[in-house]
Coordinates of C-alpha atoms in Angstrom, one line a residue:
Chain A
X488 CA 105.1 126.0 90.8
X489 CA 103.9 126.0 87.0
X490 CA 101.4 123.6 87.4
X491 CA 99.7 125.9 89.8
X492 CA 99.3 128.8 87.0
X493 CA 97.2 126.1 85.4
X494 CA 93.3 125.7 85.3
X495 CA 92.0 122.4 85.0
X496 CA 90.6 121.8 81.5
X497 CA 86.4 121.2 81.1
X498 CA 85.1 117.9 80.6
X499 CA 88.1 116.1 82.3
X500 CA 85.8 113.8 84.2
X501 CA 84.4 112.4 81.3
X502 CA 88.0 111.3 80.2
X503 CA 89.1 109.6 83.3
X504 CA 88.0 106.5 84.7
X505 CA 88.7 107.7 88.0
X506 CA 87.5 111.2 88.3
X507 CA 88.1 114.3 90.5
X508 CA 84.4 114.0 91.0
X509 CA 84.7 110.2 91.7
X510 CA 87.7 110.9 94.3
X511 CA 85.6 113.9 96.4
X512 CA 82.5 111.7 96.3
X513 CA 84.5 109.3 97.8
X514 CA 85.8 112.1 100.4
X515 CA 82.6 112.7 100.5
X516 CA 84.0 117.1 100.8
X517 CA 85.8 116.7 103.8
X518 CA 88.0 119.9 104.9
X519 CA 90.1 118.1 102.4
X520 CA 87.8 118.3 99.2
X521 CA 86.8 122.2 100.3
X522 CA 90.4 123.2 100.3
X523 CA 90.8 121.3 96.5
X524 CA 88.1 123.8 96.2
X525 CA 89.0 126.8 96.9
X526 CA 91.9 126.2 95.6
X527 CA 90.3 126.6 92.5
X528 CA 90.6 122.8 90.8
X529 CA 87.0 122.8 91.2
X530 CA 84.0 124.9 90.1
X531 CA 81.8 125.3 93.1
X532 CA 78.6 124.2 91.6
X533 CA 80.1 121.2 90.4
X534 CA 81.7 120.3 93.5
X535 CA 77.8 121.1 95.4
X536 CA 77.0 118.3 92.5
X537 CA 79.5 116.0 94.2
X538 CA 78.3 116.0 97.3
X539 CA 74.4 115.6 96.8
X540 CA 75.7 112.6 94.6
X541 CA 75.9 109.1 96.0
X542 CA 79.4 108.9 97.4
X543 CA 81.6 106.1 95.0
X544 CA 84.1 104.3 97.7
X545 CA 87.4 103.2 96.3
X546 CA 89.5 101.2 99.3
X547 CA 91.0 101.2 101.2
X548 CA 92.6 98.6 99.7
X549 CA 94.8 98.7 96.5
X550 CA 92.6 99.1 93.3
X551 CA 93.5 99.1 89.6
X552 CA 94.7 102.0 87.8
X553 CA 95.6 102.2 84.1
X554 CA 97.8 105.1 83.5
X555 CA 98.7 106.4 80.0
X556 CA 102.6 106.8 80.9
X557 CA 104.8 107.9 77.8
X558 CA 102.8 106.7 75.2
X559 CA 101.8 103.1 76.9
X560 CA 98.9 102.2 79.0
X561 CA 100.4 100.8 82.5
X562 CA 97.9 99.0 84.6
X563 CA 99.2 99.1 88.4
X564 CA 97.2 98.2 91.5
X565 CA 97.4 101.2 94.1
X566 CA 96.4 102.0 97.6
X567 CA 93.7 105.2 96.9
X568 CA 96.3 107.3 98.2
X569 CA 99.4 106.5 96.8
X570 CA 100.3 109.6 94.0
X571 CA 101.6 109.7 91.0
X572 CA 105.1 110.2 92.1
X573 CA 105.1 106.9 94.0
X574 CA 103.1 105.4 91.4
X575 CA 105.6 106.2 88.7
X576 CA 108.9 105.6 90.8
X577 CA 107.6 102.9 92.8
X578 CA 105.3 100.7 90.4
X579 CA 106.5 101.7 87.1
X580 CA 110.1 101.5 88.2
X581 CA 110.7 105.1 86.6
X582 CA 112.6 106.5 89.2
X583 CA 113.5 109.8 86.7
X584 CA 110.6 111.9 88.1
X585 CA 112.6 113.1 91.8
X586 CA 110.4 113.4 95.3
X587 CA 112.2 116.2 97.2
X588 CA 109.3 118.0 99.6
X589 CA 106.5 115.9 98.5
X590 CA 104.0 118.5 99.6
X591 CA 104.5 120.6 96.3
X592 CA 107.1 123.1 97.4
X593 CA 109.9 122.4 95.5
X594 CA 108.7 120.7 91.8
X595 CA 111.5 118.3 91.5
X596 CA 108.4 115.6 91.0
X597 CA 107.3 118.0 87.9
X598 CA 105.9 115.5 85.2
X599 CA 102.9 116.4 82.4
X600 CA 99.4 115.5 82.2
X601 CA 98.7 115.6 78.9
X602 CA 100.7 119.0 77.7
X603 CA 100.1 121.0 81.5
X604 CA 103.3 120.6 84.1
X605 CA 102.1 119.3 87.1
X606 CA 103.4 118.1 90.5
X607 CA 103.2 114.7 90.9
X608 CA 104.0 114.5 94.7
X609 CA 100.3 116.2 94.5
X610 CA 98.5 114.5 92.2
X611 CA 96.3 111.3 93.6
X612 CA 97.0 108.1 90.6
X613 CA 93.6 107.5 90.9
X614 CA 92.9 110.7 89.9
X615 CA 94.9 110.9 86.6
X616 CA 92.2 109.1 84.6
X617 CA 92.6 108.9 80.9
X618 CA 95.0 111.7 81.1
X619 CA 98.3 111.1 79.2
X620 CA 101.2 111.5 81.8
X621 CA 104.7 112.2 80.2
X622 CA 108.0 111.5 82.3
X623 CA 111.5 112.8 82.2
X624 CA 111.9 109.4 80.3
X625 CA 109.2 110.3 77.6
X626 CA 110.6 113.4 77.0
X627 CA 113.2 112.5 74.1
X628 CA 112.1 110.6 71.1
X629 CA 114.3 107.2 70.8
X630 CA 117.8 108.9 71.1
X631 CA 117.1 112.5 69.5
X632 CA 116.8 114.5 72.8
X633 CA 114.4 117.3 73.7
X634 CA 115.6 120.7 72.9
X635 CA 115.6 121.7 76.2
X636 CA 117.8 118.3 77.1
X637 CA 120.0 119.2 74.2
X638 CA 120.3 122.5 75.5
X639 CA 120.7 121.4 79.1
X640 CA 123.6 119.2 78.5
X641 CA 125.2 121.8 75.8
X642 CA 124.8 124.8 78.6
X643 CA 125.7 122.9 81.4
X644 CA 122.5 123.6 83.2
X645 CA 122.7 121.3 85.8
X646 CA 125.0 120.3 88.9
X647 CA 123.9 117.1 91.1
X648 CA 121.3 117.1 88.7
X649 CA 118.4 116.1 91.1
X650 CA 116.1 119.2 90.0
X651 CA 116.5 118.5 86.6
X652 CA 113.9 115.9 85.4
X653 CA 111.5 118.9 86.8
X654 CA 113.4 122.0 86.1
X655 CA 113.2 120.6 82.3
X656 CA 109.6 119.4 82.1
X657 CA 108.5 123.0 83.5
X658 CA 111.1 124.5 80.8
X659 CA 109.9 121.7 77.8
X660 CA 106.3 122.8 78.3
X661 CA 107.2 126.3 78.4
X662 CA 109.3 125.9 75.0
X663 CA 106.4 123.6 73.5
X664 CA 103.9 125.9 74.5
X665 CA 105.0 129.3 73.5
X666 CA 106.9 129.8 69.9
X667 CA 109.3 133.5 71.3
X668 CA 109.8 132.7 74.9
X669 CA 111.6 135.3 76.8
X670 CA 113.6 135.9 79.6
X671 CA 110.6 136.7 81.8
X672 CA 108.8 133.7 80.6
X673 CA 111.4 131.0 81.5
X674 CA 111.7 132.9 84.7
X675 CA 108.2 132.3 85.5
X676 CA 108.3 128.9 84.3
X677 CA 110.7 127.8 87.0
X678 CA 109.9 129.7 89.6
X679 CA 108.6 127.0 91.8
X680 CA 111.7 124.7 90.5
X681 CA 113.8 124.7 93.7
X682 CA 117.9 124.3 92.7
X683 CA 119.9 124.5 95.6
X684 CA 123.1 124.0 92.7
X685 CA 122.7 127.7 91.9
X686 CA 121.8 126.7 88.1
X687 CA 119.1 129.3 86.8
X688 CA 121.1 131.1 84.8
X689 CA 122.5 128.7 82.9
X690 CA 118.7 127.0 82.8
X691 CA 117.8 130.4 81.6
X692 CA 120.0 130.2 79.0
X693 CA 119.6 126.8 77.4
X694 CA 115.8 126.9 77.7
X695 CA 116.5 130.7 75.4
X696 CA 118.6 128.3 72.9
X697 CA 116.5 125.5 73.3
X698 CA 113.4 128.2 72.2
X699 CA 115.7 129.0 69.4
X700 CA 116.8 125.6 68.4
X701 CA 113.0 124.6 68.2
X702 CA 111.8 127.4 65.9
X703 CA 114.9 126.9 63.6
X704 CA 113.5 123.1 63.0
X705 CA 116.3 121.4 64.5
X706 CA 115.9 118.7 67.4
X707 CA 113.0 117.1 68.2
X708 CA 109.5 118.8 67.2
Chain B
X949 CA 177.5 110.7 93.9
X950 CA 179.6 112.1 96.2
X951 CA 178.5 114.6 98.8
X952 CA 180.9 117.3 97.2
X953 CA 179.1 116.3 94.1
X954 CA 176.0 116.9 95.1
X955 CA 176.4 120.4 96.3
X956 CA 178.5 121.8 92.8
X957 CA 174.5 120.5 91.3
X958 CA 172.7 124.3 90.9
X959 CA 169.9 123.9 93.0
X960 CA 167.8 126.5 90.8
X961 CA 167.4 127.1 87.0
X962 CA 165.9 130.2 84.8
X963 CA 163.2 129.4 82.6
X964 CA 161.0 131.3 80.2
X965 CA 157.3 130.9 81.0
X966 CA 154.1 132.2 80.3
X967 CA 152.1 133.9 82.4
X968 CA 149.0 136.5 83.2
X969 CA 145.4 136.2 82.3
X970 CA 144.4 134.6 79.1
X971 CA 141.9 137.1 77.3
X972 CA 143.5 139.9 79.2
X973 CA 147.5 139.8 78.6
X974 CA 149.8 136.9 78.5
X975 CA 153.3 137.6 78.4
X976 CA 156.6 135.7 78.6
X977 CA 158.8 136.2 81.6
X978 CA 161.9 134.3 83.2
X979 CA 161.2 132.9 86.6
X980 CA 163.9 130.8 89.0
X981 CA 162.4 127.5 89.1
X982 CA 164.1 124.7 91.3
X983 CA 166.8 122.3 89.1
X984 CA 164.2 119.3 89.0
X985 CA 160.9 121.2 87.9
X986 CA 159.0 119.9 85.4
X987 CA 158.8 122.0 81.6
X988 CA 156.2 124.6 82.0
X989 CA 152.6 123.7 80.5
X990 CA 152.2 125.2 76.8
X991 CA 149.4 127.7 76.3
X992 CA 146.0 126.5 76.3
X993 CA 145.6 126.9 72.4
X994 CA 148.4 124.1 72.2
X995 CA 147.2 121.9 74.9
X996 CA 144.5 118.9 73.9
X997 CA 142.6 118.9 77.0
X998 CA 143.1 122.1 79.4
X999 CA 141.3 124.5 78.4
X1000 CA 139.1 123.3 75.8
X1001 CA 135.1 123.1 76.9
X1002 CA 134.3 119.3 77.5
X1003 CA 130.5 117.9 77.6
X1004 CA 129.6 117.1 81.8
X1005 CA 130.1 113.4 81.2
X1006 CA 127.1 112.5 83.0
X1007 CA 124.6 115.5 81.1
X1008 CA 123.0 113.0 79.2
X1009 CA 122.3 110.5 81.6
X1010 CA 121.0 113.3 84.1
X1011 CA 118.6 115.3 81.7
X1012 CA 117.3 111.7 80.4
X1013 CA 116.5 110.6 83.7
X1014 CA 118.6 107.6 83.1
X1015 CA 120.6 108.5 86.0
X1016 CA 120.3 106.3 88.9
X1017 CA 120.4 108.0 92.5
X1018 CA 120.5 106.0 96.0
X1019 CA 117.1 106.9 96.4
X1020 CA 116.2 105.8 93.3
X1021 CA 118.0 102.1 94.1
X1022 CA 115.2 99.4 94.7
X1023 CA 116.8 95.6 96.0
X1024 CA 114.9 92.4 95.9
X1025 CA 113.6 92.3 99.4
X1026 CA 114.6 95.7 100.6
X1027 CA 112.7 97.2 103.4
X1028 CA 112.3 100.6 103.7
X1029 CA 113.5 102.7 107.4
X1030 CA 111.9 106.1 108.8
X1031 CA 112.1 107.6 111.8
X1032 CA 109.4 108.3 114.6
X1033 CA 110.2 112.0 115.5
X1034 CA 109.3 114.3 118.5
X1035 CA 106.5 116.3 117.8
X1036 CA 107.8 118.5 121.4
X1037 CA 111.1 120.5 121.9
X1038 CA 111.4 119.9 125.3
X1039 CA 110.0 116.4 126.8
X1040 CA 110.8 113.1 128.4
X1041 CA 109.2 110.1 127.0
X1042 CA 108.1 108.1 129.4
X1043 CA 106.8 104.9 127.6
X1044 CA 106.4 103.8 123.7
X1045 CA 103.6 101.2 123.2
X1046 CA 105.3 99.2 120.0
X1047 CA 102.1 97.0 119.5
X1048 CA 99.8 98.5 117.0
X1049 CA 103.4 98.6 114.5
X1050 CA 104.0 95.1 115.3
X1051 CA 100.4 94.5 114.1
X1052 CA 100.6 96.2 110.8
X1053 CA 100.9 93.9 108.0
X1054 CA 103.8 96.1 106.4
X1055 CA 106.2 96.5 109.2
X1056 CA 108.7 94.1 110.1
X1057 CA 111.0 95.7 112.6
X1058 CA 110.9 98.5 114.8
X1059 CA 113.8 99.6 116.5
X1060 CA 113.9 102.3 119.7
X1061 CA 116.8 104.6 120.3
X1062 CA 118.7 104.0 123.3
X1063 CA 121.0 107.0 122.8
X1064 CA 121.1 109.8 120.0
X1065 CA 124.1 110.1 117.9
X1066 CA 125.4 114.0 117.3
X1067 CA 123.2 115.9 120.1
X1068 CA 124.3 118.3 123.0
X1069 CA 125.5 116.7 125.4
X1070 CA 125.5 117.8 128.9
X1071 CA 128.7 118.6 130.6
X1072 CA 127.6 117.9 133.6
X1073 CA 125.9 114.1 132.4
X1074 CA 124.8 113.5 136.6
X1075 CA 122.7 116.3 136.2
X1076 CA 120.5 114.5 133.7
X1077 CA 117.1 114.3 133.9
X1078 CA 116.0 110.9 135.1
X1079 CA 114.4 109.1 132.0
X1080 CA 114.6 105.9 130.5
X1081 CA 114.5 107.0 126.9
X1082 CA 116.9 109.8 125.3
X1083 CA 115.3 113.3 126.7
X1084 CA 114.0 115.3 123.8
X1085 CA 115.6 118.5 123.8
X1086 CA 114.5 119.7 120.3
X1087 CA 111.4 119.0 117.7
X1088 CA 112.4 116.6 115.4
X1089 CA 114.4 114.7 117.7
X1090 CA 114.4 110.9 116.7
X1091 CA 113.2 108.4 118.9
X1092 CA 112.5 104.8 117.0
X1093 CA 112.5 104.0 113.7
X1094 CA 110.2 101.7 111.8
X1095 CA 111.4 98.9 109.0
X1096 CA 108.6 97.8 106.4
X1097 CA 108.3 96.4 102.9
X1098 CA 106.4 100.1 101.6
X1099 CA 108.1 103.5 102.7
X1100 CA 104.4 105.1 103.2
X1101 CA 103.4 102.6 105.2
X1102 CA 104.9 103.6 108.9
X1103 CA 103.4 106.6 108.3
X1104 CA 99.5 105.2 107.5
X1105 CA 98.5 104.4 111.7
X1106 CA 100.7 106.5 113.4
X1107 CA 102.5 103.5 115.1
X1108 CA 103.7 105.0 118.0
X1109 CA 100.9 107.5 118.5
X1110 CA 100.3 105.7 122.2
X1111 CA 103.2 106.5 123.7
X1112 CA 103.1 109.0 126.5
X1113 CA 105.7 112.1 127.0
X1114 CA 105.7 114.6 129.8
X1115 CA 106.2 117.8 128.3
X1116 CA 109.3 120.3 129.7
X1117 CA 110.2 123.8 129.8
X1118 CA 111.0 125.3 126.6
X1119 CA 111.7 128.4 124.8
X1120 CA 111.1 129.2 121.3
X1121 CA 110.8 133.1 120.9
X1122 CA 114.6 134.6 119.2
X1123 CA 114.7 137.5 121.4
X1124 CA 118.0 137.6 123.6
X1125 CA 116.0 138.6 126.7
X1126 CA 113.3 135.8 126.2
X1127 CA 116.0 133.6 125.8
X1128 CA 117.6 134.4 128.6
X1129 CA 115.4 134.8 130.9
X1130 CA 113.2 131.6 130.3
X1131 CA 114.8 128.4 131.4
X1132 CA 116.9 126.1 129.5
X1133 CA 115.9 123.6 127.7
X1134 CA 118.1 121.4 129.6
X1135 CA 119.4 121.0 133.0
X1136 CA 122.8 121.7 132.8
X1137 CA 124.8 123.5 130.2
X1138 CA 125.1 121.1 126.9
X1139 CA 127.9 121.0 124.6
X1140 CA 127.4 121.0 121.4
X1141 CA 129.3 117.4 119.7
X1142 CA 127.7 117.0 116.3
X1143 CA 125.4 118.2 113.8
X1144 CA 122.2 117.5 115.3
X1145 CA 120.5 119.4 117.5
X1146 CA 119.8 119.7 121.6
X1147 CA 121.6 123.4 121.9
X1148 CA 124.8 124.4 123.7
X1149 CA 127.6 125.5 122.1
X1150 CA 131.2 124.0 121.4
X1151 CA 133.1 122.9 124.5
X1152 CA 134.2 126.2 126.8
X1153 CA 132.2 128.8 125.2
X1154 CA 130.5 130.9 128.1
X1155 CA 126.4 129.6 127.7
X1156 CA 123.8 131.7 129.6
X1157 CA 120.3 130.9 129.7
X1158 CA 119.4 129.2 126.3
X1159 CA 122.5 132.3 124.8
X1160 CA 125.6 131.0 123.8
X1161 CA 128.7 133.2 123.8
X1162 CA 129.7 135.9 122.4
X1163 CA 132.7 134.0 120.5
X1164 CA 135.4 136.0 119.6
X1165 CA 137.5 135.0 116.4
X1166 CA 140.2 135.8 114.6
X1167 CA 143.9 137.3 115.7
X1168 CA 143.4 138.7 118.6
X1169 CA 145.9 141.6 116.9
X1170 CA 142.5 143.0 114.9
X1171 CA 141.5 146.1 116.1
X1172 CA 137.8 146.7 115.5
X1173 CA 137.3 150.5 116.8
X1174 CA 140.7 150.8 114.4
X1175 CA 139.0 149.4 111.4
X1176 CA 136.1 151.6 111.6
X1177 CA 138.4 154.4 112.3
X1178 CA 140.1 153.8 108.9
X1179 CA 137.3 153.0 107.8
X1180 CA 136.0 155.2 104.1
X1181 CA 132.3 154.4 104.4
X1182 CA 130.4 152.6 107.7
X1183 CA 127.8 151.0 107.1
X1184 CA 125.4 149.5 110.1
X1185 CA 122.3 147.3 110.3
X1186 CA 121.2 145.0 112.2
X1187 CA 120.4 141.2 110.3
X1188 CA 118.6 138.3 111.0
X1189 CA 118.0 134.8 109.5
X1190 CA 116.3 131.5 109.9
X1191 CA 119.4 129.0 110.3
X1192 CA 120.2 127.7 106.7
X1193 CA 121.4 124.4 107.1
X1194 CA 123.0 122.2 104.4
X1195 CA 119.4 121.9 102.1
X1196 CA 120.8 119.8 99.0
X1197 CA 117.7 118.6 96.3
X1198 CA 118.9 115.2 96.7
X1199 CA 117.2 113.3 99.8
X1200 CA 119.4 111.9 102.3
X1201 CA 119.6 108.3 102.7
X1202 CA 121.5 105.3 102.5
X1203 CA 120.2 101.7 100.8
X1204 CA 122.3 98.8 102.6
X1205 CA 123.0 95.6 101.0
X1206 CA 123.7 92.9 103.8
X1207 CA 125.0 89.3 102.1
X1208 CA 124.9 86.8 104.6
X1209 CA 128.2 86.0 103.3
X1210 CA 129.4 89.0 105.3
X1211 CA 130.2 91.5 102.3
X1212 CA 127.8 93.8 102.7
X1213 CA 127.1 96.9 100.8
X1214 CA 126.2 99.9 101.3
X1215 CA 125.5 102.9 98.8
X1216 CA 125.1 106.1 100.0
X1217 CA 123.9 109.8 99.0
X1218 CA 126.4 112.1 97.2
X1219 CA 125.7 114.8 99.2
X1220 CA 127.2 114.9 102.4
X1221 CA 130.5 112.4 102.0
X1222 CA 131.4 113.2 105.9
X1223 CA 127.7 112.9 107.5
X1224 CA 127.8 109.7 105.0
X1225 CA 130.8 108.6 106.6
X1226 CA 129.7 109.0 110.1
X1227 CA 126.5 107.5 108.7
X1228 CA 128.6 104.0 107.5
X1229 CA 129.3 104.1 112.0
X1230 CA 125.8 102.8 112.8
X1231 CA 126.5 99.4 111.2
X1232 CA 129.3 98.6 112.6

């Protein structure tokens, strides 16, 4: 998926009121919290910090979580391991972001924390912290769409539609990201975006236009 | 009108219409058309609506979000329903201990399958195994299902996770040999009803071992050995794939809306109209 292209940034556990550190102190680095990492979402010195810490317990029971969601601060009470995904559809009522695999296989769940496309099916909501998460629902301002949900709708890139909340947050944060996007970079954008519609190229091409579109000024900024 | 009448009527007429690809040449011929057909359509560039590119009229409601799926339906009250699967392809169950998901605070109903809809069925049903729960004749296979008030929360203790099985033969390598020389997965040859799973094949194809077939299709006319005679290039390989089965994005699954008044809803998944359909059976 995108998300996985992306390195955690520094100094995130300062932000969050509930950190990554604060969740693997509380897993106290089971096989679990040595997987998170080696899988690279944690330096190794920091995560040998975490466990000579005193572990921080949170549940098993729900606890409260404010999340930044699309420009609001939502308080919700959450079982430790509910994740984002449910958090959002379930507790927020924002039923936009889709849960295909839920084990981060297929990106339908894609949403951003702060500007990085993640998978929410794999992200804890205790975990998200201060972090600002943006939805399929945050992505237009009032009624002027998104470029890319401009272009979606113009280039008819979608069918049953259920990929699309993710297919166009991985190809919103590619266009917001990068000013010339190519071919090869939209490509890589959405490669772990599963459609089973057949719709890439016509994703490829509005995401191209919707590249376009942004540099010429029009749409959304 | 008279009978006499009626056969003086020309049963035909000549008209002028357009026809051939449009981009590549359209042309004007005369075809024999029967006495009551309708005028021909105009061409495209004088039509209002054929041919003329027309927004998807959900787009906007699908790239916003705004678009409401079954799955993403939530009901005052509504309880959510998974299934307790086998973990084994091959096994009987011999006793499910309901008692630790009648204790969790979250469920309120658990249900235990007395039969499997869409499986092989044996032809043979007296040669069944002995068993007082469906036999499990393929991974996956459901066996109860669990109704509570959160859709994680049959999932949290493993509810059923005291129930006993006794495990039975099974074969999973793809070879042809392996396949055939293992045992079935079943004690008598199983025909194949529905969609699910359980093996076989459809009723009166040839089954050996856990190898069904060959089927033949087609006329019966075609000549293969004549078609690679005539044949300008042969080309030969030998292919093989996972099964794909029907893998839509959209999750399966049906949100039912029971009034006590009797007129009961029920919304289903766009996906699948026919497995919806045979779905809609279950509540009956």
């Amino acid at each position: 998926m995108a998300g996985s292209e992306s390195k955690e940034e520094k100094g995130d556990e300062q932000k969050g009121s509930m950190t990554r550190r604060g969740f693997l102190k509380g897993a106290g680095l089971t096989a679990a919290g040595a997987a998170i990492v080696e899988g690279g979402l944690l330096g190794v010195q920091e995560a040998a910090a975490a466990a000579a810490a005193e572990p921080r317990v949170v549940g098993p029971g729900r606890v409260p979580v404010t999340l930044r969601v699309n420009g609001a601060a939502k308080r919700v009470e959450v079982e430790p391991r509910t994740t984002l995904a449910e958090a959002l559809r379930f507790e927020l009522g924002l039923t936009g972001t889709k849960v295909v695999c839920d084990r981060g296989s297929c990106s339908a769940c894609t949403v951003w924390l702060d500007s990085t496309p993640i998978c929410s099916c794999m992200t804890l909501a205790v975990d998200v912290g201060a972090r600002a998460v943006t939805t399929i629902e945050g992505l237009a301002k009032g009624d002027e769409l998104h470029p890319v949900q401009e272009a979606f709708v113009e280039y008819d890139a979608l069918q049953c539609g259920f990929c699309t909340p993710g297919m166009i947050m991985s190809c919103a944060a590619l266009v917001e990201r990068k000013r010339d996007v190519t071919l090869e970079d939209v490509k890589h954008a959405v490669s772990g975006n599963l459609c089973r519609c057949g719709t890439y190229p016509k994703v490829f091409e509005a995401t191209l236009a919707a590249s376009k579109m942004k540099k010429a000024g029009k749409g959304a900024d | 009108m008279t009978a006499a009448k009626r056969d003086a009527e020309p049963k035909t007429r000549m008209v002028r219409v357009h026809a051939g690809i449009v981009g590549a040449k359209v042309e004007e011929i005369e075809r024999e058309v029967s006495a009551d057909e309708p005028p021909p359509l105009g061409l495209n560039s004088e039509l209002s609506v054929l041919g003329k590119r027309t927004p998807r009229i959900d787009g906007r409601l699908k790239v916003t979000g705004a678009a409401k799926y079954t799955a993403d339906v939530r009901l005052p009250g509504m309880l959510f329903a998974s299934m307790v699967t086998s973990p084994h392809p091959h096994a009987r169950v011999l006793s499910i201990d309901t008692s630790a998901a009648a204790a969790h605070t979250q469920v309120r109903a658990v249900h235990i399958l007395e039969r499997v809809r869409d499986v092989a069925e044996l032809r043979d049903k007296s040669k069944e195994l002995p068993s007082k729960y469906p036999v499990v004749r393929f991974a996956g296979q459901p066996i109860a299902a669990v109704a509570a008030t959160t859709q994680a929360a049959p999932t949290k203790p493993r509810v059923l996770s005291k129930s006993s099985t006794s495990l039975c033969p099974s074969s999973l390598t793809r070879t042809r040999r392996a396949r055939q020389t293992r045992r079935r997965s079943s004690p008598e040859r199983p025909t194949k009803s529905g969609t699910a799973g359980g093996g076989g094949g459809p009723a009166g194809v040839k089954q050996s071992g856990n190898v069904r077939g060959p089927v033949r299709r087609g006329k019966k006319s075609d000549d293969v050995e004549k078609g690679f005679k005539d044949a300008d290039v042969i080309v030969e390989g030998e292919f093989r794939t996972q099964v794909q089965t029907h893998s839509a994005l959209e999750t399966h699954g049906v949100v039912a809306d029971w009034k006590p008044e009797g007129s009961d809803r029920l919304r289903l998944d766009a996906r699948d109209c026919e497995r919806a359909r045979r779905d809609c059976g279950i509540f009956s």
